PDB file of C-alpha atoms in Angstrom:
ATOM      1  CA  UNK A 116       0.623 -14.004  17.910  1.00 76.00           C
ATOM      2  CA  UNK A 117      -2.048 -13.125  15.850  1.00 92.00           C
ATOM      3  CA  UNK A 118      -1.462 -16.355  12.686  1.00 93.00           C
ATOM      4  CA  UNK A 119      -5.338 -17.068  12.703  1.00 95.00           C
ATOM      5  CA  UNK A 120      -5.724 -13.558  11.984  1.00 98.00           C
ATOM      6  CA  UNK A 121      -7.979 -12.063   9.305  1.00 98.00           C
ATOM      7  CA  UNK A 122      -5.774 -10.083   6.423  1.00 98.00           C
ATOM      8  CA  UNK A 123      -7.811  -7.325   4.303  1.00 98.00           C
ATOM      9  CA  UNK A 124      -5.030  -5.648   1.694  1.00 98.00           C
ATOM     10  CA  UNK A 125      -7.271  -3.007   0.891  1.00 98.00           C
ATOM     11  CA  UNK A 126      -6.088  -0.586  -2.350  1.00 98.00           C
ATOM     12  CA  UNK A 127      -7.404   3.373  -2.373  1.00 98.00           C
ATOM     13  CA  UNK A 128      -7.246   4.286  -6.481  1.00 97.00           C
ATOM     14  CA  UNK A 129      -9.434   6.742  -7.730  1.00 96.00           C
ATOM     15  CA  UNK A 130      -9.004   8.286 -11.708  1.00 95.00           C
ATOM     16  CA  UNK A 131      -8.832  12.346  -9.970  1.00 87.00           C
ATOM     17  CA  UNK A 132      -4.763  12.734 -10.140  1.00 78.00           C
ATOM     18  CA  UNK A 133      -3.184  16.381 -10.137  1.00 75.00           C
ATOM     19  CA  UNK A 134      -0.642  16.006 -11.645  1.00 81.00           C
ATOM     20  CA  UNK A 135      -1.134  12.879 -13.370  1.00 89.00           C
ATOM     21  CA  UNK A 136      -5.099  12.253 -13.952  1.00 88.00           C
ATOM     22  CA  UNK A 137      -6.275   8.762 -14.545  1.00 93.00           C
ATOM     23  CA  UNK A 138      -3.094   7.828 -13.728  1.00 96.00           C
ATOM     24  CA  UNK A 139      -4.684   4.242 -12.000  1.00 97.00           C
ATOM     25  CA  UNK A 140      -6.116   3.549 -15.908  1.00 97.00           C
ATOM     26  CA  UNK A 141      -2.794   4.098 -17.516  1.00 97.00           C
ATOM     27  CA  UNK A 142      -0.899   0.963 -19.585  1.00 97.00           C
ATOM     28  CA  UNK A 143       1.565  -1.038 -18.319  1.00 97.00           C
ATOM     29  CA  UNK A 144       3.335  -3.799 -20.392  1.00 95.00           C
ATOM     30  CA  UNK A 145      -0.552  -4.437 -22.118  1.00 96.00           C
ATOM     31  CA  UNK A 146      -2.760  -3.405 -18.885  1.00 96.00           C
ATOM     32  CA  UNK A 147      -3.907  -1.216 -16.212  1.00 98.00           C
ATOM     33  CA  UNK A 148      -1.452   0.362 -13.450  1.00 98.00           C
ATOM     34  CA  UNK A 149      -4.337  -0.926 -11.856  1.00 98.00           C
ATOM     35  CA  UNK A 150      -4.216  -4.572 -12.771  1.00 98.00           C
ATOM     36  CA  UNK A 151      -1.253  -5.294 -13.001  1.00 98.00           C
ATOM     37  CA  UNK A 152      -0.490  -4.028  -8.979  1.00 98.00           C
ATOM     38  CA  UNK A 153      -4.061  -5.937  -7.589  1.00 98.00           C
ATOM     39  CA  UNK A 154      -1.830  -9.353  -9.965  1.00 97.00           C
ATOM     40  CA  UNK A 155       1.544  -8.764  -8.021  1.00 98.00           C
ATOM     41  CA  UNK A 156      -0.924  -8.280  -4.993  1.00 98.00           C
ATOM     42  CA  UNK A 157      -3.045 -11.353  -5.312  1.00 97.00           C
ATOM     43  CA  UNK A 158       0.372 -13.662  -5.051  1.00 97.00           C
ATOM     44  CA  UNK A 159       0.908 -12.263  -1.210  1.00 98.00           C
ATOM     45  CA  UNK A 160       0.836 -15.610   0.684  1.00 98.00           C
ATOM     46  CA  UNK A 161       0.205 -13.258   4.401  1.00 98.00           C
ATOM     47  CA  UNK A 162      -2.836 -11.786   2.764  1.00 98.00           C
ATOM     48  CA  UNK A 163      -6.203 -13.385   2.814  1.00 98.00           C
ATOM     49  CA  UNK A 164      -8.550 -10.756   0.717  1.00 98.00           C
ATOM     50  CA  UNK A 165      -8.127  -7.560  -1.444  1.00 98.00           C
ATOM     51  CA  UNK A 166     -10.427  -5.069  -2.195  1.00 98.00           C
ATOM     52  CA  UNK A 167     -10.052  -2.292  -4.192  1.00 98.00           C
ATOM     53  CA  UNK A 168     -11.575   0.871  -1.902  1.00 98.00           C
ATOM     54  CA  UNK A 169     -12.598   3.878  -4.282  1.00 98.00           C
ATOM     55  CA  UNK A 170     -15.030   6.536  -4.780  1.00 97.00           C
ATOM     56  CA  UNK A 171     -18.652   6.770  -5.490  1.00 97.00           C
ATOM     57  CA  UNK A 172     -18.458   9.354  -8.092  1.00 96.00           C
ATOM     58  CA  UNK A 173     -19.019   8.412 -11.282  1.00 97.00           C
ATOM     59  CA  UNK A 174     -15.596   9.131 -12.619  1.00 95.00           C
ATOM     60  CA  UNK A 175     -14.763   6.277 -10.861  1.00 97.00           C
ATOM     61  CA  UNK A 176     -16.663   4.026 -12.474  1.00 98.00           C
ATOM     62  CA  UNK A 177     -13.432   2.178 -14.203  1.00 97.00           C
ATOM     63  CA  UNK A 178     -11.678   1.275 -11.308  1.00 98.00           C
ATOM     64  CA  UNK A 179     -14.863   0.018 -10.607  1.00 98.00           C
ATOM     65  CA  UNK A 180     -14.957  -1.851 -13.783  1.00 98.00           C
ATOM     66  CA  UNK A 181     -10.964  -2.810 -13.652  1.00 98.00           C
ATOM     67  CA  UNK A 182     -11.489  -4.284 -10.209  1.00 98.00           C
ATOM     68  CA  UNK A 183     -14.483  -6.863 -11.345  1.00 97.00           C
ATOM     69  CA  UNK A 184     -12.426  -7.676 -14.844  1.00 97.00           C
ATOM     70  CA  UNK A 185      -9.363  -9.109 -11.714  1.00 97.00           C
ATOM     71  CA  UNK A 186     -12.653 -10.450  -9.879  1.00 98.00           C
ATOM     72  CA  UNK A 187     -11.618  -8.414  -7.148  1.00 98.00           C
ATOM     73  CA  UNK A 188     -14.365  -7.014  -4.804  1.00 98.00           C
ATOM     74  CA  UNK A 189     -14.844  -2.643  -4.684  1.00 98.00           C
ATOM     75  CA  UNK A 190     -15.720  -0.751  -2.086  1.00 98.00           C
ATOM     76  CA  UNK A 191     -16.938   2.659  -2.943  1.00 98.00           C
ATOM     77  CA  UNK A 192     -17.483   5.123  -0.253  1.00 97.00           C
ATOM     78  CA  UNK A 193     -16.473   9.059   0.012  1.00 97.00           C
ATOM     79  CA  UNK A 194     -14.562  10.941  -2.499  1.00 96.00           C
ATOM     80  CA  UNK A 195     -12.202  12.866   0.186  1.00 94.00           C
ATOM     81  CA  UNK A 196     -12.446  10.659   3.252  1.00 98.00           C
ATOM     82  CA  UNK A 197     -10.157   8.035   2.534  1.00 98.00           C
ATOM     83  CA  UNK A 198     -10.358   6.957   5.970  1.00 98.00           C
ATOM     84  CA  UNK A 199     -14.029   6.110   6.018  1.00 98.00           C
ATOM     85  CA  UNK A 200     -13.649   4.030   2.688  1.00 98.00           C
ATOM     86  CA  UNK A 201     -10.619   1.949   5.189  1.00 98.00           C
ATOM     87  CA  UNK A 202     -13.207   1.106   7.484  1.00 98.00           C
ATOM     88  CA  UNK A 203     -15.811   0.559   5.530  1.00 98.00           C
ATOM     89  CA  UNK A 204     -14.163  -2.461   3.481  1.00 98.00           C
ATOM     90  CA  UNK A 205     -12.260  -4.005   6.814  1.00 98.00           C
ATOM     91  CA  UNK A 206     -16.208  -4.023   7.825  1.00 98.00           C
ATOM     92  CA  UNK A 207     -17.836  -5.215   5.326  1.00 98.00           C
ATOM     93  CA  UNK A 208     -14.876  -7.398   4.516  1.00 98.00           C
ATOM     94  CA  UNK A 209     -14.322  -8.901   8.520  1.00 98.00           C
ATOM     95  CA  UNK A 210     -11.059  -7.908   8.767  1.00 98.00           C
ATOM     96  CA  UNK A 211      -8.508  -8.244  12.055  1.00 98.00           C
ATOM     97  CA  UNK A 212      -6.549  -6.317   9.806  1.00 98.00           C
ATOM     98  CA  UNK A 213      -6.376  -4.173   7.096  1.00 98.00           C
ATOM     99  CA  UNK A 214      -3.270  -3.533   4.673  1.00 98.00           C
ATOM    100  CA  UNK A 215      -3.159  -0.202   3.358  1.00 98.00           C
ATOM    101  CA  UNK A 216      -1.833  -0.211  -0.630  1.00 98.00           C
ATOM    102  CA  UNK A 217      -1.863   2.571  -2.423  1.00 98.00           C
ATOM    103  CA  UNK A 218      -2.749   2.909  -6.800  1.00 97.00           C
ATOM    104  CA  UNK A 219       0.000   4.623  -7.159  1.00 96.00           C
ATOM    105  CA  UNK A 220       2.339   1.488  -6.552  1.00 98.00           C
ATOM    106  CA  UNK A 221       1.828  -1.366  -9.657  1.00 98.00           C
ATOM    107  CA  UNK A 222       4.896  -2.835  -9.307  1.00 98.00           C
ATOM    108  CA  UNK A 223       4.767  -3.658  -5.045  1.00 98.00           C
ATOM    109  CA  UNK A 224       6.659  -6.882  -4.399  1.00 98.00           C
ATOM    110  CA  UNK A 225       4.492  -9.428  -2.621  1.00 98.00           C
ATOM    111  CA  UNK A 226       7.466 -10.783  -0.372  1.00 98.00           C
ATOM    112  CA  UNK A 227       6.866  -7.327   0.859  1.00 98.00           C
ATOM    113  CA  UNK A 228       3.577  -6.884   1.906  1.00 98.00           C
ATOM    114  CA  UNK A 229       4.184 -10.502   3.453  1.00 98.00           C
ATOM    115  CA  UNK A 230       6.765  -9.337   5.329  1.00 98.00           C
ATOM    116  CA  UNK A 231       5.598  -6.778   6.626  1.00 98.00           C
ATOM    117  CA  UNK A 232       2.271  -8.604   7.729  1.00 98.00           C
ATOM    118  CA  UNK A 233       4.307 -10.925   9.179  1.00 98.00           C
ATOM    119  CA  UNK A 234       6.091  -8.794  11.399  1.00 98.00           C
ATOM    120  CA  UNK A 235       2.510  -7.852  12.615  1.00 98.00           C
ATOM    121  CA  UNK A 236       1.682 -11.774  13.022  1.00 98.00           C
ATOM    122  CA  UNK A 237       4.293 -12.652  15.609  1.00 96.00           C
ATOM    123  CA  UNK A 238       3.924  -8.876  17.400  1.00 96.00           C
ATOM    124  CA  UNK A 239       1.871  -7.245  19.595  1.00 95.00           C
ATOM    125  CA  UNK A 240       1.772  -3.484  18.137  1.00 98.00           C
ATOM    126  CA  UNK A 241      -1.134  -2.086  16.511  1.00 98.00           C
ATOM    127  CA  UNK A 242       0.389  -0.139  13.559  1.00 98.00           C
ATOM    128  CA  UNK A 243       3.018  -2.160  11.809  1.00 98.00           C
ATOM    129  CA  UNK A 244       4.800  -0.387   8.347  1.00 98.00           C
ATOM    130  CA  UNK A 245       8.096   0.272   5.965  1.00 98.00           C
ATOM    131  CA  UNK A 246       7.619   3.616   5.387  1.00 98.00           C
ATOM    132  CA  UNK A 247       8.696   4.702   9.726  1.00 97.00           C
ATOM    133  CA  UNK A 248      11.878   6.628   9.742  1.00 95.00           C
ATOM    134  CA  UNK A 249      14.747   6.380   8.567  1.00 97.00           C
ATOM    135  CA  UNK A 250      12.755   5.395   5.009  1.00 97.00           C
ATOM    136  CA  UNK A 251      15.089   1.937   3.574  1.00 98.00           C
ATOM    137  CA  UNK A 252      11.844   0.723   0.942  1.00 98.00           C
ATOM    138  CA  UNK A 253      11.403   2.812  -2.336  1.00 98.00           C
ATOM    139  CA  UNK A 254       8.890   4.931  -2.563  1.00 98.00           C
ATOM    140  CA  UNK A 255       6.488   2.428  -4.327  1.00 98.00           C
ATOM    141  CA  UNK A 256       6.968  -0.896  -1.591  1.00 98.00           C
ATOM    142  CA  UNK A 257       4.511   1.159   0.517  1.00 98.00           C
ATOM    143  CA  UNK A 258       2.738  -1.026   2.618  1.00 98.00           C
ATOM    144  CA  UNK A 259       1.015  -0.082   5.998  1.00 98.00           C
ATOM    145  CA  UNK A 260      -0.995  -2.539   8.384  1.00 98.00           C
ATOM    146  CA  UNK A 261      -3.668  -1.508  10.568  1.00 98.00           C
ATOM    147  CA  UNK A 262      -4.950  -3.614  13.182  1.00 98.00           C
ATOM    148  CA  UNK A 263      -8.706  -3.557  12.942  1.00 98.00           C
ATOM    149  CA  UNK A 264      -9.561  -2.162  16.486  1.00 98.00           C
ATOM    150  CA  UNK A 265      -6.318   0.619  16.398  1.00 98.00           C
ATOM    151  CA  UNK A 266      -8.749   1.353  12.318  1.00 98.00           C
ATOM    152  CA  UNK A 267     -12.481   1.656  14.102  1.00 98.00           C
ATOM    153  CA  UNK A 268     -10.901   3.869  16.776  1.00 98.00           C
ATOM    154  CA  UNK A 269      -8.690   6.058  14.701  1.00 98.00           C
ATOM    155  CA  UNK A 270     -11.458   6.807  12.207  1.00 98.00           C
ATOM    156  CA  UNK A 271     -13.930   8.173  14.428  1.00 98.00           C
ATOM    157  CA  UNK A 272     -10.925  10.128  16.386  1.00 98.00           C
ATOM    158  CA  UNK A 273      -9.598  11.771  13.112  1.00 98.00           C
ATOM    159  CA  UNK A 274     -11.392  14.984  12.524  1.00 97.00           C
ATOM    160  CA  UNK A 275      -8.246  17.093  10.104  1.00 98.00           C
ATOM    161  CA  UNK A 276      -9.015  17.033   7.047  1.00 97.00           C
ATOM    162  CA  UNK A 277      -5.893  15.408   6.103  1.00 97.00           C
ATOM    163  CA  UNK A 278      -5.750  12.476   8.210  1.00 97.00           C
ATOM    164  CA  UNK A 279      -8.795  11.568   6.993  1.00 98.00           C
ATOM    165  CA  UNK A 280      -7.775  11.727   3.343  1.00 96.00           C
ATOM    166  CA  UNK A 281      -4.357  10.194   4.101  1.00 97.00           C
ATOM    167  CA  UNK A 282      -5.398   7.607   5.719  1.00 98.00           C
ATOM    168  CA  UNK A 283      -2.987   6.903   8.439  1.00 98.00           C
ATOM    169  CA  UNK A 284      -0.604  10.180  10.015  1.00 98.00           C
ATOM    170  CA  UNK A 285      -2.943  10.317  12.659  1.00 98.00           C
ATOM    171  CA  UNK A 286      -2.161   7.187  13.717  1.00 98.00           C
ATOM    172  CA  UNK A 287       1.673   7.405  13.505  1.00 98.00           C
ATOM    173  CA  UNK A 288       1.445  10.647  15.422  1.00 98.00           C
ATOM    174  CA  UNK A 289      -0.397   8.931  18.201  1.00 98.00           C
ATOM    175  CA  UNK A 290       2.060   6.199  18.826  1.00 98.00           C
ATOM    176  CA  UNK A 291       1.501   6.762  22.544  1.00 98.00           C
ATOM    177  CA  UNK A 292      -2.058   5.167  21.774  1.00 98.00           C
ATOM    178  CA  UNK A 293      -1.692   2.637  18.728  1.00 98.00           C
ATOM    179  CA  UNK A 294       1.894   0.970  19.965  1.00 98.00           C
ATOM    180  CA  UNK A 295       4.148   1.024  16.370  1.00 98.00           C
ATOM    181  CA  UNK A 296       6.897  -0.787  14.781  1.00 98.00           C
ATOM    182  CA  UNK A 297       8.804  -0.514  11.773  1.00 98.00           C
ATOM    183  CA  UNK A 298      10.002  -2.738   9.680  1.00 98.00           C
ATOM    184  CA  UNK A 299      13.490  -2.121   7.471  1.00 98.00           C
ATOM    185  CA  UNK A 300      15.611  -3.253   4.299  1.00 98.00           C
ATOM    186  CA  UNK A 301      19.131  -4.161   4.211  1.00 97.00           C
ATOM    187  CA  UNK A 302      20.832  -2.478   1.811  1.00 97.00           C
ATOM    188  CA  UNK A 303      18.891   0.884   2.469  1.00 97.00           C
ATOM    189  CA  UNK A 304      16.988   2.462  -0.371  1.00 96.00           C
ATOM    190  CA  UNK A 305      14.819   4.604   0.121  1.00 97.00           C
ATOM    191  CA  UNK A 306      16.293   7.303  -2.174  1.00 96.00           C
ATOM    192  CA  UNK A 307      14.779   5.079  -4.905  1.00 97.00           C
ATOM    193  CA  UNK A 308      11.081   5.956  -6.740  1.00 97.00           C
ATOM    194  CA  UNK A 309       9.182   3.419  -8.149  1.00 98.00           C
ATOM    195  CA  UNK A 310       6.045   4.726  -8.254  1.00 98.00           C
ATOM    196  CA  UNK A 311       3.806   6.782  -9.952  1.00 97.00           C
ATOM    197  CA  UNK A 312       2.983  10.622  -9.884  1.00 96.00           C
ATOM    198  CA  UNK A 313       4.422  11.963 -12.708  1.00 96.00           C
ATOM    199  CA  UNK A 314       4.576  11.269 -16.652  1.00 95.00           C
ATOM    200  CA  UNK A 315       8.734  10.451 -15.712  1.00 97.00           C
ATOM    201  CA  UNK A 316       7.053   8.025 -13.834  1.00 97.00           C
ATOM    202  CA  UNK A 317       4.974   6.004 -15.359  1.00 97.00           C
ATOM    203  CA  UNK A 318       8.063   5.556 -18.833  1.00 97.00           C
ATOM    204  CA  UNK A 319      10.370   4.422 -15.823  1.00 98.00           C
ATOM    205  CA  UNK A 320       7.775   1.920 -15.021  1.00 98.00           C
ATOM    206  CA  UNK A 321       7.407   1.415 -18.538  1.00 98.00           C
ATOM    207  CA  UNK A 322      10.798   0.580 -19.026  1.00 98.00           C
ATOM    208  CA  UNK A 323      11.061  -2.001 -16.081  1.00 98.00           C
ATOM    209  CA  UNK A 324       8.144  -3.841 -17.020  1.00 98.00           C
ATOM    210  CA  UNK A 325       9.548  -3.906 -20.517  1.00 97.00           C
ATOM    211  CA  UNK A 326      12.916  -5.244 -19.659  1.00 97.00           C
ATOM    212  CA  UNK A 327      12.238  -7.419 -16.678  1.00 97.00           C
ATOM    213  CA  UNK A 328       8.365  -8.248 -16.929  1.00 97.00           C
ATOM    214  CA  UNK A 329       5.424  -8.034 -14.630  1.00 96.00           C
ATOM    215  CA  UNK A 330       6.633 -10.571 -12.426  1.00 95.00           C
ATOM    216  CA  UNK A 331       9.971  -8.282 -11.262  1.00 97.00           C
ATOM    217  CA  UNK A 332      11.187  -8.878  -7.322  1.00 97.00           C
ATOM    218  CA  UNK A 333      12.308  -5.882  -5.840  1.00 98.00           C
ATOM    219  CA  UNK A 334      16.178  -6.781  -5.246  1.00 98.00           C
ATOM    220  CA  UNK A 335      15.882  -7.386  -9.855  1.00 97.00           C
ATOM    221  CA  UNK A 336      14.200  -3.299  -9.535  1.00 98.00           C
ATOM    222  CA  UNK A 337      16.733  -2.432  -7.358  1.00 97.00           C
ATOM    223  CA  UNK A 338      19.386  -4.093  -9.549  1.00 97.00           C
ATOM    224  CA  UNK A 339      17.961  -2.177 -12.453  1.00 97.00           C
ATOM    225  CA  UNK A 340      17.623   0.958 -10.919  1.00 96.00           C
ATOM    226  CA  UNK A 341      21.248   1.065 -10.206  1.00 95.00           C
ATOM    227  CA  UNK A 342      21.543  -0.399  -6.433  1.00 93.00           C
ATOM    228  CA  UNK A 343      24.495  -3.136  -6.306  1.00 89.00           C
ATOM    229  CA  UNK A 344      22.860  -5.173  -3.843  1.00 91.00           C
ATOM    230  CA  UNK A 345      23.041  -9.386  -3.873  1.00 92.00           C
ATOM    231  CA  UNK A 346      21.005  -9.875  -1.793  1.00 95.00           C
ATOM    232  CA  UNK A 347      18.266  -8.490   0.579  1.00 96.00           C
ATOM    233  CA  UNK A 348      17.605  -8.344   4.127  1.00 97.00           C
ATOM    234  CA  UNK A 349      14.332  -7.569   5.781  1.00 96.00           C
ATOM    235  CA  UNK A 350      14.559  -6.153  10.022  1.00 96.00           C
ATOM    236  CA  UNK A 351      13.324  -5.389  12.883  1.00 95.00           C
ATOM    237  CA  UNK A 352      15.039  -2.423  13.412  1.00 94.00           C
ATOM    238  CA  UNK A 353      16.876   0.037  10.858  1.00 92.00           C
TER     239      UNK A 353
END
């Protein structure tokens, strides 16, 4: 059991984006995408601290400013080596485990984060996530928990630039090296999108916030997107 482990949520965010530049600074319901995400993530009871990991480029000064306004510490590191940013953030903030959250998930539900972290706490796996196939959570609720020794080992071992940019593919590709477990949702709704990648995504997110408010939970989001669920179950198997 890892009841006393210190879990740090690290949000990777930057202004550069090939499809929707500056998306983490876009307005949703009168606040930035990043500000909305940080406010929601701060309600996760299984997380002891939230940190923003952005690049050391001048273009990302605005990201650091948003984090500071939310009273969230910032780690600035290499632009393309996001895995190293995570290692640095975990080291600086004394993490026993790191939760990976990306800046394009502004409506992430803190209850989902808590469920994935709780599964990591009660097991012996090094990596626990709700993105392990078959995917059952909507895109935009992505939560990955990485034990600190695993993150350090992966940061030392991964050499492919894609693995370093996307943080966890190296870990997921080596279950024999890093024991892992999935968290799954019933009813499954992996086809739903509440992520932010395109202008169309942004309009959908704005519409959801207009209709449901900024404190909306996953069930209400699913219902608003046409999933007629009346209750949700989080499970350890598909």
